[in-house]
Amino acid sequence: MSTTDREAPATWLSQDAHDRLQAELNELIAGRPVIAAEINARREEGDLRENGGYHAAREEQGKQEGRIRYLQELLRTASVGEAPTADSVAPGTVVTIHFDDDEEDKETFLLGSREIAATTDLTVYSPESALGKAILGTRAGQTVTYTAPSGADIKVTVVGFEPFAG
């Protein structure tokens, strides 16, 4: 098995986030006939090469279908429910770190899907982000260095972590 064949860790969603995304998916699916009718109405206006309304409706349909496919896959593969308990940093944990040996420069955030961000006031970092990848599997007291998108190397120490309570 090559490294590209490895499965990414399952996305963890709270029940609230799952329900909100399921409602969005249902609404998008229910809206399919509306956008199809809009495309038909614009198509009947004549010359399609210069019909901005037709092209805008087709573009909107493409965006909606992409979001439908994304939500279907996310909801199909997500772990839903209480945040998992773990003995190391994992998706669904609230993590506190400090930067560069400065114990006063702390940040607390949720390591999880951006889809859960609407259900919490915490900052949410994806497990796929540079910081997320660096701290996955670490324990309290461990220090790791990661490369930020700016190219700077940043050293962080995991102070503690706990399951997300909602």
PDB file of N, CA and C in Angstrom, residues 27-28 39 47 93 104 139-140 146 159 165:
ATOM      1  N   GLU A  27     -32.048  20.668   1.703  1.00  0.00           N
ATOM      2  CA  GLU A  27     -32.512  21.899   1.056  1.00  0.00           C
ATOM      3  C   GLU A  27     -31.935  22.025  -0.356  1.00  0.00           C
ATOM      4  N   LEU A  28     -30.663  21.699  -0.508  1.00  0.00           N
ATOM      5  CA  LEU A  28     -30.044  21.768  -1.835  1.00  0.00           C
ATOM      6  C   LEU A  28     -30.691  20.774  -2.803  1.00  0.00           C
ATOM      7  N   ILE A  39     -32.914  27.389 -15.515  1.00  0.00           N
ATOM      8  CA  ILE A  39     -32.103  27.144 -16.713  1.00  0.00           C
ATOM      9  C   ILE A  39     -33.006  27.049 -17.939  1.00  0.00           C
ATOM     10  N   ASP A  47     -30.584  33.183 -28.008  1.00  0.00           N
ATOM     11  CA  ASP A  47     -29.166  32.935 -28.265  1.00  0.00           C
ATOM     12  C   ASP A  47     -28.398  32.672 -26.970  1.00  0.00           C
ATOM     13  N   THR A  93     -10.742  17.063  19.509  1.00  0.00           N
ATOM     14  CA  THR A  93     -10.228  17.468  20.810  1.00  0.00           C
ATOM     15  C   THR A  93      -9.994  18.969  20.838  1.00  0.00           C
ATOM     16  N   GLU A 104       3.331  32.176  28.225  1.00  0.00           N
ATOM     17  CA  GLU A 104       2.262  33.190  28.273  1.00  0.00           C
ATOM     18  C   GLU A 104       1.532  33.300  26.929  1.00  0.00           C
ATOM     19  N   ARG A 139       1.146  14.261  22.828  1.00  0.00           N
ATOM     20  CA  ARG A 139       0.614  14.234  24.195  1.00  0.00           C
ATOM     21  C   ARG A 139       0.983  15.544  24.894  1.00  0.00           C
ATOM     22  N   ALA A 140       0.353  15.797  26.021  1.00  0.00           N
ATOM     23  CA  ALA A 140       0.655  16.999  26.799  1.00  0.00           C
ATOM     24  C   ALA A 140       2.142  17.027  27.129  1.00  0.00           C
ATOM     25  N   TYR A 146       6.504  23.091  13.176  1.00  0.00           N
ATOM     26  CA  TYR A 146       5.861  22.949  11.873  1.00  0.00           C
ATOM     27  C   TYR A 146       6.171  24.169  11.031  1.00  0.00           C
ATOM     28  N   VAL A 159       0.047  21.976  25.707  1.00  0.00           N
ATOM     29  CA  VAL A 159      -0.133  22.152  27.146  1.00  0.00           C
ATOM     30  C   VAL A 159      -1.120  21.102  27.657  1.00  0.00           C
ATOM     31  N   ALA A 165     -16.721  19.338  24.075  1.00  0.00           N
ATOM     32  CA  ALA A 165     -17.988  19.122  24.776  1.00  0.00           C
ATOM     33  C   ALA A 165     -19.162  19.827  24.112  1.00  0.00           C
TER      34      ALA A 165
END
